[in-house]
Amino acid sequence: YSELGLLLAGVVLVAGVICIAGIWKMAAPRVGQGGSPESHQTTVANDLRDLLRNRSFVLLFATCLLFLVVSGSMQALSLYAYKYYWHLATDQTQAPVLAMQVGMFIGIPFAALLYHKAEKRTGMLIGVIMVGVAQGLPVILIKLGLLDSIPLVTIICGMSVVFGLSSALLFIGI
């Protein structure tokens, strides 16, 4: 994974330099305008204070932050569940991770269609129900022995696709 880490670090570095260069070019004509650096810092502080006073922004920001932290934690913990709970081989753990990304990819147009026809509350409720059914029902059926004829990786991939779809639905609904 060290090569992948170096590659991703390089991509982030190049993208950061491009962003900084773009901002620098945009800000260059305005350097002579405005006041002192102290007034700029005061403006930034005032803008941050205004953002924190806006209840809608704070709620939306906290919700998105919580959702992204939980999503990242769940993806990390899923690898342990695949290995120690489901007893998947190391080469089999990649399929459910990719299946969840496919589910998210499918979930974006699905969410657009659903939210065009129904209100957000209904869409969010459908997403929560999908998560519960996709994560709970297959486990119960496996423990009862009703899905013994289907390979375990296929079942887990199906669960991951539905979970990814519902995650996209929930995140877009926020």
PDB file of C-alpha atoms in Angstrom:
ATOM      1  CA  TYR A   1       0.000   0.000   0.000  1.00  0.00           C
ATOM      2  CA  SER A   2       2.958   2.359   0.241  1.00  0.00           C
ATOM      3  CA  GLU A   3       2.939   2.980  -3.525  1.00  0.00           C
ATOM      4  CA  LEU A   4      -0.773   3.788  -3.423  1.00  0.00           C
ATOM      5  CA  GLY A   5      -0.212   6.127  -0.484  1.00  0.00           C
ATOM      6  CA  LEU A   6       2.562   7.943  -2.319  1.00  0.00           C
ATOM      7  CA  LEU A   7       0.439   8.188  -5.463  1.00  0.00           C
ATOM      8  CA  LEU A   8      -2.536   9.619  -3.554  1.00  0.00           C
ATOM      9  CA  ALA A   9      -0.281  12.046  -1.678  1.00  0.00           C
ATOM     10  CA  GLY A  10       1.109  13.204  -5.024  1.00  0.00           C
ATOM     11  CA  VAL A  11      -2.381  13.673  -6.463  1.00  0.00           C
ATOM     12  CA  VAL A  12      -3.446  15.712  -3.418  1.00  0.00           C
ATOM     13  CA  LEU A  13      -0.249  17.780  -3.609  1.00  0.00           C
ATOM     14  CA  VAL A  14      -0.698  18.545  -7.321  1.00  0.00           C
ATOM     15  CA  ALA A  15      -4.388  19.369  -6.858  1.00  0.00           C
ATOM     16  CA  GLY A  16      -3.514  21.632  -3.924  1.00  0.00           C
ATOM     17  CA  VAL A  17      -0.868  23.487  -5.935  1.00  0.00           C
ATOM     18  CA  ILE A  18      -3.347  23.974  -8.791  1.00  0.00           C
ATOM     19  CA  CYS A  19      -5.951  25.347  -6.365  1.00  0.00           C
ATOM     20  CA  ILE A  20      -3.440  27.680  -4.720  1.00  0.00           C
ATOM     21  CA  ALA A  21      -2.274  28.929  -8.127  1.00  0.00           C
ATOM     22  CA  GLY A  22      -5.863  29.597  -9.189  1.00  0.00           C
ATOM     23  CA  ILE A  23      -6.648  31.497  -6.007  1.00  0.00           C
ATOM     24  CA  TRP A  24      -3.397  33.427  -6.294  1.00  0.00           C
ATOM     25  CA  LYS A  25      -4.279  34.529  -9.844  1.00  0.00           C
ATOM     26  CA  MET A  26      -7.783  35.563  -8.786  1.00  0.00           C
ATOM     27  CA  ALA A  27      -6.580  37.443  -5.713  1.00  0.00           C
ATOM     28  CA  ALA A  28      -3.610  39.167  -7.405  1.00  0.00           C
ATOM     29  CA  PRO A  29      -5.639  42.027  -8.989  1.00  0.00           C
ATOM     30  CA  ARG A  30      -7.296  42.714  -5.622  1.00  0.00           C
ATOM     31  CA  VAL A  31      -4.117  42.964  -3.561  1.00  0.00           C
ATOM     32  CA  GLY A  32      -4.026  46.772  -3.758  1.00  0.00           C
ATOM     33  CA  GLN A  33      -7.711  47.023  -2.930  1.00  0.00           C
ATOM     34  CA  GLY A  34      -9.099  46.664   0.533  1.00  0.00           C
ATOM     35  CA  GLY A  35      -7.596  47.684   3.797  1.00  0.00           C
ATOM     36  CA  SER A  36      -4.921  46.451   6.076  1.00  0.00           C
ATOM     37  CA  PRO A  37      -4.330  42.774   6.914  1.00  0.00           C
ATOM     38  CA  GLU A  38      -5.972  43.397  10.286  1.00  0.00           C
ATOM     39  CA  SER A  39      -9.224  44.421   8.595  1.00  0.00           C
ATOM     40  CA  HIS A  40      -9.110  41.241   6.501  1.00  0.00           C
ATOM     41  CA  GLN A  41      -8.705  39.129   9.629  1.00  0.00           C
ATOM     42  CA  THR A  42     -11.599  40.976  11.212  1.00  0.00           C
ATOM     43  CA  THR A  43     -13.712  40.234   8.143  1.00  0.00           C
ATOM     44  CA  VAL A  44     -12.865  36.524   8.305  1.00  0.00           C
ATOM     45  CA  ALA A  45     -13.679  36.447  12.018  1.00  0.00           C
ATOM     46  CA  ASN A  46     -16.983  38.227  11.373  1.00  0.00           C
ATOM     47  CA  ASP A  47     -17.840  35.784   8.582  1.00  0.00           C
ATOM     48  CA  LEU A  48     -17.124  32.794  10.821  1.00  0.00           C
ATOM     49  CA  ARG A  49     -19.181  34.327  13.616  1.00  0.00           C
ATOM     50  CA  ASP A  50     -22.084  34.855  11.196  1.00  0.00           C
ATOM     51  CA  LEU A  51     -21.841  31.250  10.031  1.00  0.00           C
ATOM     52  CA  LEU A  52     -21.940  29.943  13.581  1.00  0.00           C
ATOM     53  CA  ARG A  53     -24.981  32.104  14.368  1.00  0.00           C
ATOM     54  CA  ASN A  54     -26.881  30.600  11.436  1.00  0.00           C
ATOM     55  CA  ARG A  55     -28.759  27.674  13.003  1.00  0.00           C
ATOM     56  CA  SER A  56     -29.558  26.045   9.634  1.00  0.00           C
ATOM     57  CA  PHE A  57     -25.904  26.008   8.614  1.00  0.00           C
ATOM     58  CA  VAL A  58     -24.737  24.626  11.961  1.00  0.00           C
ATOM     59  CA  LEU A  59     -27.330  21.826  11.874  1.00  0.00           C
ATOM     60  CA  LEU A  60     -26.525  20.930   8.268  1.00  0.00           C
ATOM     61  CA  PHE A  61     -22.776  21.036   8.901  1.00  0.00           C
ATOM     62  CA  ALA A  62     -23.047  18.901  12.059  1.00  0.00           C
ATOM     63  CA  THR A  63     -25.288  16.390  10.288  1.00  0.00           C
ATOM     64  CA  CYS A  64     -22.941  16.063   7.318  1.00  0.00           C
ATOM     65  CA  LEU A  65     -19.918  15.815   9.599  1.00  0.00           C
ATOM     66  CA  LEU A  66     -21.572  13.102  11.689  1.00  0.00           C
ATOM     67  CA  PHE A  67     -22.690  11.201   8.584  1.00  0.00           C
ATOM     68  CA  LEU A  68     -19.233  11.266   7.010  1.00  0.00           C
ATOM     69  CA  VAL A  69     -17.487  10.221  10.242  1.00  0.00           C
ATOM     70  CA  VAL A  70     -19.914   7.340  10.746  1.00  0.00           C
ATOM     71  CA  SER A  71     -19.584   6.302   7.099  1.00  0.00           C
ATOM     72  CA  GLY A  72     -15.793   6.262   7.287  1.00  0.00           C
ATOM     73  CA  SER A  73     -15.812   4.362  10.574  1.00  0.00           C
ATOM     74  CA  MET A  74     -18.261   1.839   9.212  1.00  0.00           C
ATOM     75  CA  GLN A  75     -16.167   1.206   6.127  1.00  0.00           C
ATOM     76  CA  ALA A  76     -13.108   0.600   8.286  1.00  0.00           C
ATOM     77  CA  LEU A  77     -15.008  -1.676  10.665  1.00  0.00           C
ATOM     78  CA  SER A  78     -16.579  -3.579   7.777  1.00  0.00           C
ATOM     79  CA  LEU A  79     -13.167  -4.955   6.849  1.00  0.00           C
ATOM     80  CA  TYR A  80     -12.886  -6.487  10.311  1.00  0.00           C
ATOM     81  CA  ALA A  81     -16.425  -7.862  10.082  1.00  0.00           C
ATOM     82  CA  TYR A  82     -15.643  -9.473   6.732  1.00  0.00           C
ATOM     83  CA  LYS A  83     -12.573 -11.160   8.136  1.00  0.00           C
ATOM     84  CA  TYR A  84     -13.549 -12.105  11.699  1.00  0.00           C
ATOM     85  CA  TYR A  85     -17.355 -12.417  11.621  1.00  0.00           C
ATOM     86  CA  TRP A  86     -17.970 -13.664   8.120  1.00  0.00           C
ATOM     87  CA  HIS A  87     -14.586 -15.442   7.859  1.00  0.00           C
ATOM     88  CA  LEU A  88     -13.947 -14.240   4.315  1.00  0.00           C
ATOM     89  CA  ALA A  89     -10.531 -14.736   2.788  1.00  0.00           C
ATOM     90  CA  THR A  90      -8.459 -11.639   2.241  1.00  0.00           C
ATOM     91  CA  ASP A  91      -8.988 -11.688  -1.526  1.00  0.00           C
ATOM     92  CA  GLN A  92     -12.770 -11.856  -1.017  1.00  0.00           C
ATOM     93  CA  THR A  93     -13.001  -8.668   1.054  1.00  0.00           C
ATOM     94  CA  GLN A  94     -12.499  -6.456  -1.989  1.00  0.00           C
ATOM     95  CA  ALA A  95     -15.782  -7.477  -3.637  1.00  0.00           C
ATOM     96  CA  PRO A  96     -18.123  -6.109  -0.918  1.00  0.00           C
ATOM     97  CA  VAL A  97     -16.172  -2.845  -0.729  1.00  0.00           C
ATOM     98  CA  LEU A  98     -16.503  -2.353  -4.478  1.00  0.00           C
ATOM     99  CA  ALA A  99     -20.138  -3.474  -4.372  1.00  0.00           C
ATOM    100  CA  MET A 100     -20.930  -0.676  -1.934  1.00  0.00           C
ATOM    101  CA  GLN A 101     -19.386   1.857  -4.323  1.00  0.00           C
ATOM    102  CA  VAL A 102     -21.547   0.433  -7.123  1.00  0.00           C
ATOM    103  CA  GLY A 103     -24.578   0.823  -4.865  1.00  0.00           C
ATOM    104  CA  MET A 104     -23.697   4.461  -4.215  1.00  0.00           C
ATOM    105  CA  PHE A 105     -23.250   5.031  -7.942  1.00  0.00           C
ATOM    106  CA  ILE A 106     -26.686   3.530  -8.610  1.00  0.00           C
ATOM    107  CA  GLY A 107     -28.166   5.380  -5.647  1.00  0.00           C
ATOM    108  CA  ILE A 108     -27.470   8.855  -7.012  1.00  0.00           C
ATOM    109  CA  PRO A 109     -29.910   8.710  -9.973  1.00  0.00           C
ATOM    110  CA  PHE A 110     -32.298   6.629  -7.850  1.00  0.00           C
ATOM    111  CA  ALA A 111     -32.319   9.398  -5.235  1.00  0.00           C
ATOM    112  CA  ALA A 112     -32.850  12.044  -7.894  1.00  0.00           C
ATOM    113  CA  LEU A 113     -35.879  10.168  -9.247  1.00  0.00           C
ATOM    114  CA  LEU A 114     -37.280   9.428  -5.797  1.00  0.00           C
ATOM    115  CA  TYR A 115     -36.870  12.965  -4.471  1.00  0.00           C
ATOM    116  CA  HIS A 116     -38.438  14.336  -7.638  1.00  0.00           C
ATOM    117  CA  LYS A 117     -41.591  12.285  -6.977  1.00  0.00           C
ATOM    118  CA  ALA A 118     -41.691  12.167  -3.162  1.00  0.00           C
ATOM    119  CA  GLU A 119     -40.806  14.495  -0.330  1.00  0.00           C
ATOM    120  CA  LYS A 120     -37.498  14.203   1.492  1.00  0.00           C
ATOM    121  CA  ARG A 121     -39.008  12.783   4.668  1.00  0.00           C
ATOM    122  CA  THR A 122     -40.431   9.839   2.720  1.00  0.00           C
ATOM    123  CA  GLY A 123     -37.131   9.299   0.901  1.00  0.00           C
ATOM    124  CA  MET A 124     -35.172   9.347   4.148  1.00  0.00           C
ATOM    125  CA  LEU A 125     -37.599   6.868   5.697  1.00  0.00           C
ATOM    126  CA  ILE A 126     -37.186   4.562   2.694  1.00  0.00           C
ATOM    127  CA  GLY A 127     -33.398   4.831   3.047  1.00  0.00           C
ATOM    128  CA  VAL A 128     -33.457   3.949   6.754  1.00  0.00           C
ATOM    129  CA  ILE A 129     -35.775   0.985   6.130  1.00  0.00           C
ATOM    130  CA  MET A 130     -33.510  -0.206   3.306  1.00  0.00           C
ATOM    131  CA  VAL A 131     -30.487  -0.101   5.626  1.00  0.00           C
ATOM    132  CA  GLY A 132     -32.287  -2.107   8.287  1.00  0.00           C
ATOM    133  CA  VAL A 133     -33.620  -4.723   5.904  1.00  0.00           C
ATOM    134  CA  ALA A 134     -30.388  -5.028   3.896  1.00  0.00           C
ATOM    135  CA  GLN A 135     -28.227  -5.408   6.983  1.00  0.00           C
ATOM    136  CA  GLY A 136     -30.566  -7.454   9.193  1.00  0.00           C
ATOM    137  CA  LEU A 137     -32.598  -9.814   7.024  1.00  0.00           C
ATOM    138  CA  PRO A 138     -29.714 -11.611   5.264  1.00  0.00           C
ATOM    139  CA  VAL A 139     -27.940 -12.206   8.580  1.00  0.00           C
ATOM    140  CA  ILE A 140     -31.073 -13.763  10.072  1.00  0.00           C
ATOM    141  CA  LEU A 141     -31.641 -15.905   6.977  1.00  0.00           C
ATOM    142  CA  ILE A 142     -27.999 -17.074   7.007  1.00  0.00           C
ATOM    143  CA  LYS A 143     -28.175 -17.974  10.696  1.00  0.00           C
ATOM    144  CA  LEU A 144     -31.378 -19.949  10.036  1.00  0.00           C
ATOM    145  CA  GLY A 145     -29.641 -21.786   7.187  1.00  0.00           C
ATOM    146  CA  LEU A 146     -32.077 -20.596   4.533  1.00  0.00           C
ATOM    147  CA  LEU A 147     -29.387 -19.137   2.265  1.00  0.00           C
ATOM    148  CA  ASP A 148     -26.885 -21.992   2.368  1.00  0.00           C
ATOM    149  CA  SER A 149     -27.081 -22.584  -1.390  1.00  0.00           C
ATOM    150  CA  ILE A 150     -25.906 -19.021  -2.194  1.00  0.00           C
ATOM    151  CA  PRO A 151     -22.193 -18.212  -1.818  1.00  0.00           C
ATOM    152  CA  LEU A 152     -21.550 -15.996   1.197  1.00  0.00           C
ATOM    153  CA  VAL A 153     -19.606 -13.410  -0.820  1.00  0.00           C
ATOM    154  CA  THR A 154     -22.590 -12.973  -3.144  1.00  0.00           C
ATOM    155  CA  ILE A 155     -24.926 -12.346  -0.203  1.00  0.00           C
ATOM    156  CA  ILE A 156     -22.552  -9.840   1.372  1.00  0.00           C
ATOM    157  CA  CYS A 157     -22.088  -8.086  -1.977  1.00  0.00           C
ATOM    158  CA  GLY A 158     -25.862  -7.797  -2.303  1.00  0.00           C
ATOM    159  CA  MET A 159     -26.048  -6.344   1.195  1.00  0.00           C
ATOM    160  CA  SER A 160     -23.289  -3.875   0.290  1.00  0.00           C
ATOM    161  CA  VAL A 161     -25.005  -2.746  -2.919  1.00  0.00           C
ATOM    162  CA  VAL A 162     -28.260  -2.054  -1.080  1.00  0.00           C
ATOM    163  CA  PHE A 163     -26.389  -0.335   1.754  1.00  0.00           C
ATOM    164  CA  GLY A 164     -24.505   1.861  -0.740  1.00  0.00           C
ATOM    165  CA  LEU A 165     -27.738   2.716  -2.533  1.00  0.00           C
ATOM    166  CA  SER A 166     -29.462   3.656   0.707  1.00  0.00           C
ATOM    167  CA  SER A 167     -26.410   5.629   1.868  1.00  0.00           C
ATOM    168  CA  ALA A 168     -26.548   7.709  -1.295  1.00  0.00           C
ATOM    169  CA  LEU A 169     -30.278   8.158  -0.768  1.00  0.00           C
ATOM    170  CA  LEU A 170     -29.785   9.305   2.816  1.00  0.00           C
ATOM    171  CA  PHE A 171     -26.852  11.582   2.091  1.00  0.00           C
ATOM    172  CA  ILE A 172     -28.585  13.301  -0.813  1.00  0.00           C
ATOM    173  CA  GLY A 173     -31.696  13.652   1.352  1.00  0.00           C
ATOM    174  CA  ILE A 174     -29.764  15.627   3.931  1.00  0.00           C
TER     175      ILE A 174
END
